Amino acid sequence: GESVGLHLPTLSVQEGDNSIINCAYSNSASDYFIWYKQESGKGPQFIIDIRSNMDKRQGQRVTVLLNKTVKHLSLQIAATQPGDSAVYFCAEKVVYGNKLVFGAGTILRVKS
Amino acid sequence: NAGVMQNPRHLVRRRGQEARLRCSPMKGHSHVYWYRQLPEEGLKFMVYLQKENIIDESGMPKERFSAEFPKEGPSILRIQQVVRGDSAAYFCASSPQLGGGLNVYEQYFGPGTRLTVT
């Protein structure tokens, strides 16, 4: 069935360093991927998305990479800041549907 | 421009009672999604609705759960005869349209309703 998983449940980085959060997905029919950030007690907040016909997309301080060959998605955060501390989820959308399938999440802790 | 609104933010119900969770999508959005999140887990899709129509309810439990999105008013997720296993955070998301350029599949989430069943 559909599943999205994350390699690392917790990632600790030093303030100012770059962070890389990884995600594996299993459904080759997925055509759209999103990274969300969720702070404690809040709803998921959109970070960046990418369509399956792309392999890289950049935003402000964030980059998403998509490797369809190995079904792998990553989120890179440049110059990580304390405000980046949160749980990060990848989500995929299967073609011909609208629902999102979420991974379990990675906790990002930024040390000052 | 107000975001997705959900109320109540916290809801406590005893076993056997009914829970009603409300969601008002962003202005101009006609697609609503409900997700459930257990502690330290990802969100699980429940149901996708457009105005007056259920489009995809593949994630809804077969019994006790129902959802609606009437022509006027908020979307309602209704849980009858709640049990302790229903305790979770329930998130609503909305989106503006399907197809077209990038970002149109983006779903904007509300702050969630945290349901506790005692």
Coordinates of N, CA and C in Angstrom, one line a residue:
Chain A
G1 N 0.8 -1.2 0.0 CA 0.0 0.0 0.0 C 0.9 1.2 0.0
E2 N 0.2 2.4 0.1 CA 1.0 3.7 0.1 C 1.7 3.8 1.4
S3 N 2.9 4.3 1.4 CA 3.6 4.6 2.6 C 4.7 5.6 2.3
V4 N 4.9 6.4 3.2 CA 6.1 7.4 3.2 C 6.8 7.3 4.5
G5 N 8.1 7.0 4.4 CA 8.8 6.9 5.7 C 10.0 7.8 5.7
L6 N 10.5 8.0 6.9 CA 11.7 8.9 7.1 C 12.8 8.0 7.7
H7 N 14.1 8.3 7.3 CA 15.2 7.6 7.8 C 15.5 7.9 9.3
L8 N 15.5 9.2 9.6 CA 16.0 9.6 11.0 C 14.8 10.2 11.7
P9 N 14.5 9.7 12.9 CA 13.4 10.3 13.7 C 13.8 11.6 14.3
T10 N 15.1 11.8 14.7 CA 15.6 13.0 15.3 C 16.9 13.5 14.7
L11 N 17.0 14.8 14.4 CA 18.2 15.3 13.9 C 18.6 16.5 14.7
S12 N 19.8 16.5 15.3 CA 20.3 17.7 16.1 C 21.4 18.3 15.3
V13 N 21.3 19.6 15.1 CA 22.3 20.4 14.4 C 22.7 21.6 15.2
Q14 N 23.8 22.1 14.9 CA 24.3 23.4 15.5 C 23.7 24.6 14.7
E15 N 23.4 25.6 15.4 CA 22.9 26.8 14.8 C 23.9 27.3 13.8
G16 N 23.4 27.6 12.6 CA 24.3 28.0 11.5 C 24.7 27.0 10.5
D17 N 24.6 25.7 11.0 CA 25.0 24.6 10.1 C 23.8 24.4 9.1
N18 N 24.1 23.5 8.1 CA 23.0 23.1 7.2 C 22.4 21.8 7.7
S19 N 21.1 21.7 7.5 CA 20.4 20.5 7.9 C 19.9 19.8 6.6
I20 N 19.9 18.5 6.7 CA 19.3 17.6 5.6 C 18.4 16.6 6.2
I21 N 17.1 16.7 5.8 CA 16.1 15.7 6.3 C 15.7 14.9 5.1
N22 N 15.7 13.6 5.3 CA 15.5 12.6 4.3 C 14.1 11.9 4.4
C23 N 13.6 11.5 3.3 CA 12.3 10.8 3.2 C 12.3 9.8 2.1
A24 N 11.8 8.6 2.4 CA 11.6 7.6 1.3 C 10.2 7.4 1.1
Y25 N 9.8 7.3 -0.2 CA 8.4 7.0 -0.5 C 8.3 5.7 -1.3
S26 N 7.2 5.1 -1.3 CA 7.1 3.8 -1.9 C 6.2 3.8 -3.2
N27 N 5.4 4.8 -3.4 CA 4.4 4.8 -4.4 C 5.0 5.5 -5.7
S28 N 5.3 4.8 -6.7 CA 5.9 5.4 -7.9 C 4.8 6.2 -8.7
A29 N 3.6 6.1 -8.3 CA 2.5 6.8 -9.0 C 2.3 8.2 -8.4
S30 N 3.1 8.6 -7.3 CA 3.0 9.9 -6.7 C 3.5 10.9 -7.7
D31 N 2.8 12.1 -7.8 CA 3.3 13.1 -8.8 C 3.5 14.4 -8.2
Y32 N 3.4 14.5 -6.8 CA 3.6 15.8 -6.2 C 4.0 15.5 -4.8
F33 N 4.9 16.3 -4.3 CA 5.5 16.1 -2.9 C 5.6 17.5 -2.2
I34 N 5.3 17.4 -0.9 CA 5.4 18.6 -0.1 C 6.1 18.4 1.2
W35 N 6.9 19.4 1.6 CA 7.4 19.3 3.0 C 6.6 20.3 3.8
Y36 N 6.3 19.8 5.0 CA 5.6 20.6 6.0 C 6.4 20.7 7.3
K37 N 6.3 21.8 8.0 CA 6.9 22.0 9.3 C 5.8 22.2 10.3
Q38 N 5.9 21.4 11.4 CA 4.9 21.5 12.4 C 5.5 21.8 13.8
E39 N 5.2 23.0 14.3 CA 5.6 23.3 15.7 C 4.6 22.8 16.7
S40 N 5.1 22.7 17.9 CA 4.2 22.1 19.0 C 2.9 22.8 19.1
G41 N 1.8 22.1 19.1 CA 0.5 22.7 19.3 C -0.1 23.4 18.1
K42 N 0.6 23.3 16.9 CA 0.1 24.0 15.7 C -0.1 23.0 14.6
G43 N -0.8 23.5 13.6 CA -1.0 22.7 12.4 C 0.2 22.8 11.5
P44 N 0.3 21.8 10.5 CA 1.4 21.8 9.6 C 1.5 23.1 8.8
Q45 N 2.7 23.6 8.5 CA 2.9 24.8 7.8 C 3.7 24.4 6.5
F46 N 3.2 24.8 5.4 CA 3.8 24.6 4.1 C 5.2 25.2 4.0
I47 N 6.2 24.4 3.6 CA 7.5 24.9 3.4 C 7.9 25.0 1.9
I48 N 7.8 23.9 1.2 CA 8.1 23.9 -0.2 C 7.6 22.6 -0.8
D49 N 7.3 22.7 -2.1 CA 6.8 21.5 -2.8 C 7.5 21.3 -4.1
I50 N 7.3 20.1 -4.7 CA 8.0 19.8 -6.0 C 7.1 18.8 -6.7
R51 N 7.0 19.0 -8.0 CA 6.3 18.0 -8.9 C 7.3 16.9 -9.3
S52 N 6.7 15.8 -9.8 CA 7.5 14.7 -10.1 C 8.3 14.9 -11.4
N53 N 8.0 15.9 -12.2 CA 8.8 16.1 -13.4 C 10.0 17.1 -13.1
M54 N 10.3 17.3 -11.8 CA 11.4 18.1 -11.5 C 12.3 17.3 -10.5
D55 N 13.6 17.7 -10.4 CA 14.4 17.0 -9.5 C 15.0 17.9 -8.4
K56 N 14.7 19.2 -8.6 CA 15.2 20.2 -7.6 C 14.4 21.4 -7.6
R57 N 14.1 22.0 -6.4 CA 13.4 23.2 -6.3 C 14.0 24.0 -5.1
Q58 N 14.2 25.3 -5.3 CA 14.7 26.1 -4.2 C 13.8 27.1 -3.8
G59 N 13.8 27.4 -2.4 CA 13.1 28.5 -1.9 C 14.0 29.3 -1.0
Q60 N 13.4 30.0 -0.1 CA 14.3 30.9 0.7 C 14.9 30.0 1.8
R61 N 16.2 29.8 1.7 CA 17.0 28.9 2.7 C 16.7 27.4 2.6
V62 N 15.7 27.1 1.8 CA 15.4 25.6 1.7 C 15.5 25.2 0.2
T63 N 15.8 23.9 0.1 CA 15.9 23.2 -1.2 C 15.3 21.8 -1.0
V64 N 14.5 21.5 -2.0 CA 14.0 20.1 -2.0 C 14.6 19.4 -3.2
L65 N 15.0 18.2 -3.0 CA 15.6 17.3 -4.0 C 14.8 16.1 -4.1
L66 N 14.5 15.7 -5.4 CA 13.7 14.5 -5.6 C 14.5 13.6 -6.5
N67 N 14.6 12.3 -6.0 CA 15.3 11.3 -6.8 C 14.3 10.2 -7.1
K68 N 13.7 10.2 -8.2 CA 12.6 9.2 -8.5 C 13.2 7.8 -8.7
T69 N 14.4 7.7 -9.1 CA 15.0 6.4 -9.3 C 15.0 5.6 -8.1
V70 N 15.4 6.2 -7.0 CA 15.4 5.5 -5.7 C 14.3 5.9 -4.8
K71 N 13.3 6.7 -5.3 CA 12.1 7.1 -4.5 C 12.6 7.8 -3.2
H72 N 13.3 8.8 -3.4 CA 13.9 9.5 -2.2 C 13.7 11.0 -2.4
L73 N 13.3 11.6 -1.3 CA 13.1 13.1 -1.2 C 13.9 13.6 0.0
S74 N 14.5 14.8 -0.2 CA 15.2 15.4 0.9 C 14.9 16.9 1.0
L75 N 15.0 17.4 2.2 CA 14.8 18.8 2.5 C 16.1 19.3 3.0
Q76 N 16.7 20.3 2.4 CA 17.9 20.9 2.9 C 17.6 22.3 3.4
I77 N 18.0 22.6 4.6 CA 17.8 23.9 5.2 C 19.2 24.5 5.4
A78 N 19.4 25.7 4.8 CA 20.7 26.4 4.9 C 20.7 27.2 6.2
A79 N 21.9 27.3 6.8 CA 22.1 28.2 8.0 C 21.0 28.0 9.0
T80 N 20.8 26.8 9.5 CA 19.7 26.5 10.4 C 19.7 27.4 11.6
Q81 N 18.5 27.8 11.9 CA 18.3 28.8 13.0 C 17.4 28.1 14.1
P82 N 17.5 28.6 15.3 CA 16.6 28.1 16.4 C 15.2 28.0 16.0
G83 N 14.7 29.0 15.3 CA 13.3 29.0 14.9 C 12.9 27.8 13.9
D84 N 13.9 27.1 13.4 CA 13.7 26.0 12.5 C 13.4 24.7 13.3
S85 N 13.6 24.8 14.6 CA 13.3 23.6 15.5 C 11.8 23.3 15.4
A86 N 11.5 22.1 15.0 CA 10.1 21.6 14.8 C 10.1 20.2 14.3
V87 N 9.0 19.6 14.0 CA 8.9 18.3 13.4 C 8.6 18.6 11.9
Y88 N 9.3 17.9 11.0 CA 9.2 18.1 9.6 C 8.6 16.8 9.0
F89 N 7.6 17.0 8.2 CA 6.9 15.9 7.5 C 7.1 16.0 6.0
C90 N 7.4 14.9 5.3 CA 7.2 14.9 3.9 C 5.8 14.3 3.6
A91 N 5.2 14.7 2.5 CA 3.9 14.1 2.1 C 3.9 14.0 0.6
E92 N 3.2 13.0 0.1 CA 3.1 12.7 -1.3 C 1.6 12.7 -1.7
K93 N 1.4 13.1 -2.9 CA 0.1 13.0 -3.5 C 0.1 12.1 -4.7
V94 N -0.8 11.1 -4.7 CA -0.8 10.1 -5.7 C -1.6 10.7 -6.9
V95 N -1.1 10.4 -8.1 CA -1.8 11.0 -9.3 C -3.2 10.5 -9.3
Y96 N -4.1 11.3 -9.8 CA -5.6 11.1 -9.9 C -6.2 11.1 -8.5
G97 N -5.5 11.6 -7.6 CA -6.2 11.7 -6.2 C -5.8 13.0 -5.7
N98 N -6.3 13.4 -4.5 CA -6.0 14.7 -3.9 C -5.5 14.5 -2.5
K99 N -5.6 13.3 -1.9 CA -5.2 13.2 -0.6 C -3.7 13.1 -0.5
L100 N -3.2 13.6 0.7 CA -1.8 13.5 1.0 C -1.5 12.4 1.9
V101 N -0.4 11.7 1.6 CA 0.1 10.6 2.5 C 1.3 11.1 3.2
F102 N 1.3 11.2 4.5 CA 2.3 11.8 5.3 C 3.3 10.7 5.8
G103 N 4.5 11.1 5.9 CA 5.5 10.3 6.7 C 5.3 10.5 8.2
A104 N 6.1 9.7 8.9 CA 6.0 9.8 10.4 C 6.6 11.0 11.0
G105 N 7.5 11.7 10.3 CA 8.1 12.9 10.8 C 9.5 12.8 11.3
T106 N 10.2 13.9 11.2 CA 11.6 14.0 11.8 C 11.6 15.2 12.7
I107 N 12.1 15.0 13.9 CA 12.3 16.1 14.8 C 13.6 16.8 14.5
L108 N 13.6 18.1 14.3 CA 14.8 18.8 14.1 C 15.1 19.7 15.3
R109 N 16.2 19.5 16.0 CA 16.6 20.3 17.1 C 17.8 21.1 16.8
V110 N 17.7 22.4 17.0 CA 18.8 23.3 16.7 C 19.4 23.8 18.0
K111 N 20.7 23.5 18.1 CA 21.5 23.8 19.3 C 22.1 25.2 19.1
S112 N 22.0 26.1 20.1 CA 22.6 27.4 20.0 C 24.0 27.4 20.6
Chain B
N1 N -6.3 38.3 5.4 CA -6.9 37.1 4.9 C -6.8 36.0 5.9
A2 N -7.9 35.7 6.5 CA -7.8 34.7 7.6 C -7.5 33.3 7.0
G3 N -6.7 32.5 7.8 CA -6.4 31.2 7.3 C -7.5 30.2 7.6
V4 N -7.2 28.9 7.6 CA -8.2 27.9 7.9 C -8.5 28.0 9.4
M5 N -9.8 28.0 9.8 CA -10.2 28.1 11.2 C -10.8 26.8 11.6
Q6 N -10.5 26.4 12.8 CA -11.1 25.2 13.4 C -11.5 25.5 14.8
N7 N -12.7 25.0 15.1 CA -13.1 25.1 16.5 C -13.9 23.9 16.9
P8 N -13.9 23.5 18.2 CA -13.1 24.2 19.2 C -11.6 23.7 19.1
R9 N -10.7 24.4 19.7 CA -9.3 24.0 19.7 C -9.1 22.8 20.6
H10 N -9.8 22.7 21.7 CA -9.7 21.6 22.6 C -11.1 21.1 22.9
L11 N -11.3 19.8 22.9 CA -12.6 19.2 23.2 C -12.5 18.0 24.0
V12 N -13.2 18.0 25.1 CA -13.1 16.8 26.0 C -14.5 16.2 26.0
R13 N -14.5 14.9 25.8 CA -15.8 14.1 25.8 C -15.6 12.9 26.6
R14 N -16.7 12.5 27.2 CA -16.7 11.2 27.9 C -17.1 10.1 26.9
R15 N -16.7 8.9 27.2 CA -17.0 7.8 26.3 C -18.5 7.7 26.0
G16 N -18.8 7.5 24.8 CA -20.2 7.4 24.4 C -20.9 8.7 24.0
Q17 N -20.2 9.8 24.2 CA -20.8 11.1 23.8 C -20.4 11.3 22.3
E18 N -21.0 12.4 21.8 CA -20.7 12.8 20.4 C -19.7 14.0 20.4
A19 N -18.9 14.0 19.4 CA -18.0 15.1 19.2 C -18.2 15.7 17.8
R20 N -18.3 17.0 17.8 CA -18.5 17.8 16.5 C -17.3 18.7 16.4
L21 N -16.6 18.6 15.3 CA -15.5 19.4 15.0 C -15.8 20.2 13.8
R22 N -15.5 21.5 13.9 CA -15.8 22.5 12.8 C -14.6 23.0 12.1
C23 N -14.8 23.2 10.8 CA -13.7 23.8 10.0 C -14.2 24.8 9.0
S24 N -13.6 26.0 9.0 CA -14.0 27.0 8.0 C -12.8 27.1 7.1
P25 N -12.9 26.8 5.8 CA -11.7 26.9 4.9 C -11.3 28.3 4.7
M26 N -10.2 28.5 4.0 CA -9.7 29.8 3.7 C -10.7 30.4 2.7
K27 N -10.8 31.7 2.6 CA -11.7 32.4 1.7 C -11.4 32.0 0.3
G28 N -12.4 31.6 -0.4 CA -12.2 31.3 -1.8 C -11.9 29.8 -2.0
H29 N -11.7 29.1 -1.0 CA -11.3 27.6 -1.1 C -12.6 26.8 -1.0
S30 N -12.7 25.9 -1.9 CA -13.9 25.0 -2.0 C -13.6 23.5 -1.7
H31 N -12.3 23.2 -1.4 CA -12.0 21.9 -1.1 C -11.5 21.8 0.3
V32 N -12.0 20.8 1.0 CA -11.7 20.6 2.4 C -11.3 19.2 2.7
Y33 N -10.2 19.0 3.5 CA -9.7 17.7 3.8 C -9.6 17.6 5.4
W34 N -9.9 16.4 5.9 CA -9.7 16.1 7.3 C -8.6 15.1 7.5
Y35 N -7.8 15.3 8.5 CA -6.7 14.4 8.8 C -6.7 14.2 10.3
R36 N -6.2 13.0 10.7 CA -6.1 12.7 12.1 C -4.6 12.5 12.5
Q37 N -4.2 12.9 13.6 CA -2.8 12.8 14.0 C -2.8 12.2 15.4
L38 N -2.2 11.1 15.6 CA -1.9 10.5 16.9 C -0.6 11.1 17.4
P39 N -0.3 11.1 18.7 CA 0.9 11.7 19.3 C 2.1 11.1 18.6
E40 N 3.1 11.9 18.2 CA 4.3 11.5 17.6 C 4.2 10.7 16.4
E41 N 3.1 10.9 15.6 CA 2.9 10.2 14.4 C 2.6 11.3 13.3
G42 N 2.6 10.8 12.0 CA 2.2 11.7 10.9 C 0.7 11.8 10.8
L43 N 0.3 12.7 10.0 CA -1.1 12.8 9.7 C -1.7 11.7 8.8
K44 N -2.9 11.3 9.2 CA -3.5 10.2 8.4 C -4.8 10.8 7.7
F45 N -4.8 10.7 6.4 CA -6.0 11.2 5.7 C -7.3 10.5 6.1
M46 N -8.3 11.3 6.2 CA -9.6 10.7 6.5 C -10.6 10.9 5.4
V47 N -10.8 12.2 5.0 CA -11.9 12.4 4.0 C -11.6 13.7 3.3
Y48 N -12.1 13.8 2.0 CA -11.9 14.9 1.2 C -13.3 15.3 0.7
L49 N -13.6 16.6 0.9 CA -15.0 17.1 0.5 C -14.9 18.3 -0.4
Q50 N -15.8 18.5 -1.3 CA -16.1 19.7 -1.9 C -17.5 20.1 -1.4
K51 N -17.9 21.3 -1.7 CA -19.2 21.8 -1.3 C -20.3 20.8 -1.6
E52 N -21.0 20.3 -0.6 CA -22.1 19.4 -0.6 C -21.7 18.0 -1.2
N53 N -20.5 17.7 -1.4 CA -20.1 16.4 -1.9 C -18.9 15.8 -1.2
I54 N -19.0 14.5 -1.0 CA -17.8 13.7 -0.4 C -17.1 13.1 -1.6
I55 N -15.9 13.5 -1.8 CA -15.1 13.1 -3.0 C -14.3 11.8 -2.7
D56 N -13.7 11.7 -1.5 CA -12.9 10.6 -1.1 C -13.0 10.4 0.4
E57 N -13.6 9.3 0.8 CA -13.7 9.0 2.2 C -13.0 7.7 2.5
S58 N -11.9 7.4 1.8 CA -11.2 6.1 2.0 C -10.5 6.0 3.3
G59 N -10.3 7.1 4.0 CA -9.6 7.1 5.3 C -10.6 7.1 6.5
M60 N -11.9 7.2 6.2 CA -12.8 7.3 7.3 C -13.2 5.9 7.9
P61 N -13.2 5.8 9.2 CA -13.7 4.5 9.8 C -15.1 4.3 9.3
K62 N -15.4 3.0 9.2 CA -16.7 2.6 8.6 C -17.9 3.0 9.5
E63 N -17.6 3.0 10.8 CA -18.7 3.3 11.7 C -18.4 4.5 12.6
R64 N -19.4 5.2 13.0 CA -19.4 6.3 14.0 C -18.8 7.6 13.5
F65 N -18.1 7.6 12.4 CA -17.5 8.9 11.8 C -18.3 9.3 10.6
S66 N -18.6 10.6 10.5 CA -19.2 11.2 9.3 C -18.7 12.6 9.1
A67 N -18.8 13.1 7.9 CA -18.3 14.4 7.5 C -19.3 15.0 6.5
E68 N -19.4 16.3 6.6 CA -20.2 17.1 5.7 C -19.6 18.4 5.4
F69 N -19.9 19.0 4.3 CA -19.5 20.3 3.9 C -20.6 21.0 3.2
P70 N -21.5 21.6 3.9 CA -22.8 22.1 3.3 C -22.5 23.3 2.5
K71 N -23.5 23.7 1.7 CA -23.4 24.8 0.8 C -23.1 26.1 1.6
E72 N -23.7 26.2 2.8 CA -23.4 27.3 3.6 C -22.9 26.8 5.0
G73 N -21.9 27.5 5.5 CA -21.4 27.1 6.8 C -20.1 26.3 6.7
P74 N -19.6 25.9 7.9 CA -18.3 25.2 7.9 C -18.5 23.7 7.6
S75 N -17.4 23.1 7.4 CA -17.4 21.6 7.3 C -17.4 21.0 8.7
I76 N -18.1 19.9 8.9 CA -18.3 19.3 10.2 C -17.8 17.9 10.1
L77 N -16.9 17.5 11.1 CA -16.5 16.1 11.3 C -17.2 15.7 12.5
R78 N -18.0 14.6 12.4 CA -18.8 14.2 13.5 C -18.4 12.8 13.9
I79 N -18.2 12.6 15.2 CA -17.8 11.3 15.8 C -18.9 10.9 16.8
Q80 N -19.6 9.9 16.5 CA -20.6 9.4 17.5 C -20.1 8.4 18.4
Q81 N -20.6 8.4 19.6 CA -20.3 7.4 20.6 C -18.7 7.2 20.7
V82 N -18.1 8.3 21.1 CA -16.6 8.3 21.1 C -16.1 7.3 22.1
V83 N -14.9 6.8 21.7 CA -14.1 5.8 22.5 C -12.8 6.4 22.8
R84 N -12.0 5.9 23.7 CA -10.7 6.4 24.1 C -9.8 6.5 22.9
G85 N -9.9 5.5 22.0 CA -9.0 5.4 20.8 C -9.3 6.6 19.8
D86 N -10.3 7.3 20.0 CA -10.6 8.5 19.2 C -9.8 9.7 19.6
S87 N -9.2 9.6 20.7 CA -8.4 10.8 21.2 C -7.2 11.0 20.3
A88 N -7.2 12.2 19.8 CA -6.2 12.6 18.8 C -6.3 14.1 18.4
A89 N -5.4 14.5 17.6 CA -5.6 15.9 17.0 C -6.2 15.7 15.6
Y90 N -7.2 16.5 15.4 CA -7.9 16.4 14.1 C -7.6 17.7 13.3
F91 N -7.0 17.6 12.2 CA -6.7 18.8 11.4 C -7.5 18.8 10.1
C92 N -7.9 20.1 9.8 CA -8.6 20.4 8.6 C -7.6 21.1 7.7
A93 N -7.7 20.9 6.4 CA -7.0 21.6 5.4 C -7.9 22.0 4.3
S94 N -7.5 23.1 3.6 CA -8.3 23.5 2.4 C -7.4 23.8 1.3
S95 N -7.9 23.7 0.1 CA -7.1 24.1 -1.1 C -8.1 24.8 -2.1
P96 N -7.5 25.6 -3.0 CA -8.4 26.4 -3.9 C -8.9 25.7 -5.1
Q97 N -8.1 24.8 -5.7 CA -8.5 24.3 -7.0 C -7.7 23.1 -7.3
L98 N -8.0 22.4 -8.4 CA -7.2 21.3 -8.9 C -6.5 21.7 -10.2
G99 N -5.4 21.0 -10.5 CA -4.8 21.2 -11.8 C -4.1 22.6 -11.9
G100 N -3.6 22.9 -13.1 CA -3.0 24.2 -13.3 C -1.5 24.2 -13.0
G101 N -1.1 25.4 -12.5 CA 0.3 25.6 -12.2 C 0.8 25.0 -10.9
L102 N 2.0 25.2 -10.6 CA 2.6 24.7 -9.3 C 1.8 25.3 -8.2
N103 N 1.9 24.6 -7.1 CA 1.3 25.0 -5.8 C -0.2 24.8 -5.7
V104 N -0.9 24.5 -6.8 CA -2.4 24.4 -6.7 C -2.8 23.2 -5.9
Y105 N -1.9 22.2 -5.7 CA -2.3 21.1 -4.8 C -2.0 21.3 -3.4
E106 N -1.4 22.5 -3.1 CA -1.0 22.8 -1.7 C -2.2 22.8 -0.8
Q107 N -2.1 22.2 0.3 CA -3.2 22.2 1.3 C -2.7 23.1 2.4
Y108 N -3.6 24.0 2.8 CA -3.3 24.9 3.9 C -4.1 24.4 5.2
F109 N -3.3 24.2 6.2 CA -3.9 23.5 7.4 C -4.3 24.5 8.5
G110 N -5.3 24.1 9.2 CA -5.8 24.9 10.4 C -5.0 24.4 11.6
P111 N -5.3 25.1 12.8 CA -4.5 24.8 14.0 C -4.9 23.5 14.6
G112 N -6.0 22.8 14.2 CA -6.3 21.5 14.7 C -7.3 21.6 15.9
T113 N -8.0 20.5 16.1 CA -8.8 20.3 17.3 C -8.3 19.1 18.1
R114 N -7.9 19.3 19.3 CA -7.4 18.2 20.1 C -8.5 17.6 20.9
L115 N -8.9 16.4 20.6 CA -10.0 15.7 21.2 C -9.5 14.7 22.2
T116 N -10.0 14.8 23.4 CA -9.6 13.9 24.5 C -10.9 13.2 25.0
V117 N -10.8 11.9 25.0 CA -12.0 11.1 25.4 C -11.6 10.5 26.8
T118 N -12.4 10.8 27.8 CA -12.2 10.3 29.1 C -13.0 9.1 29.5

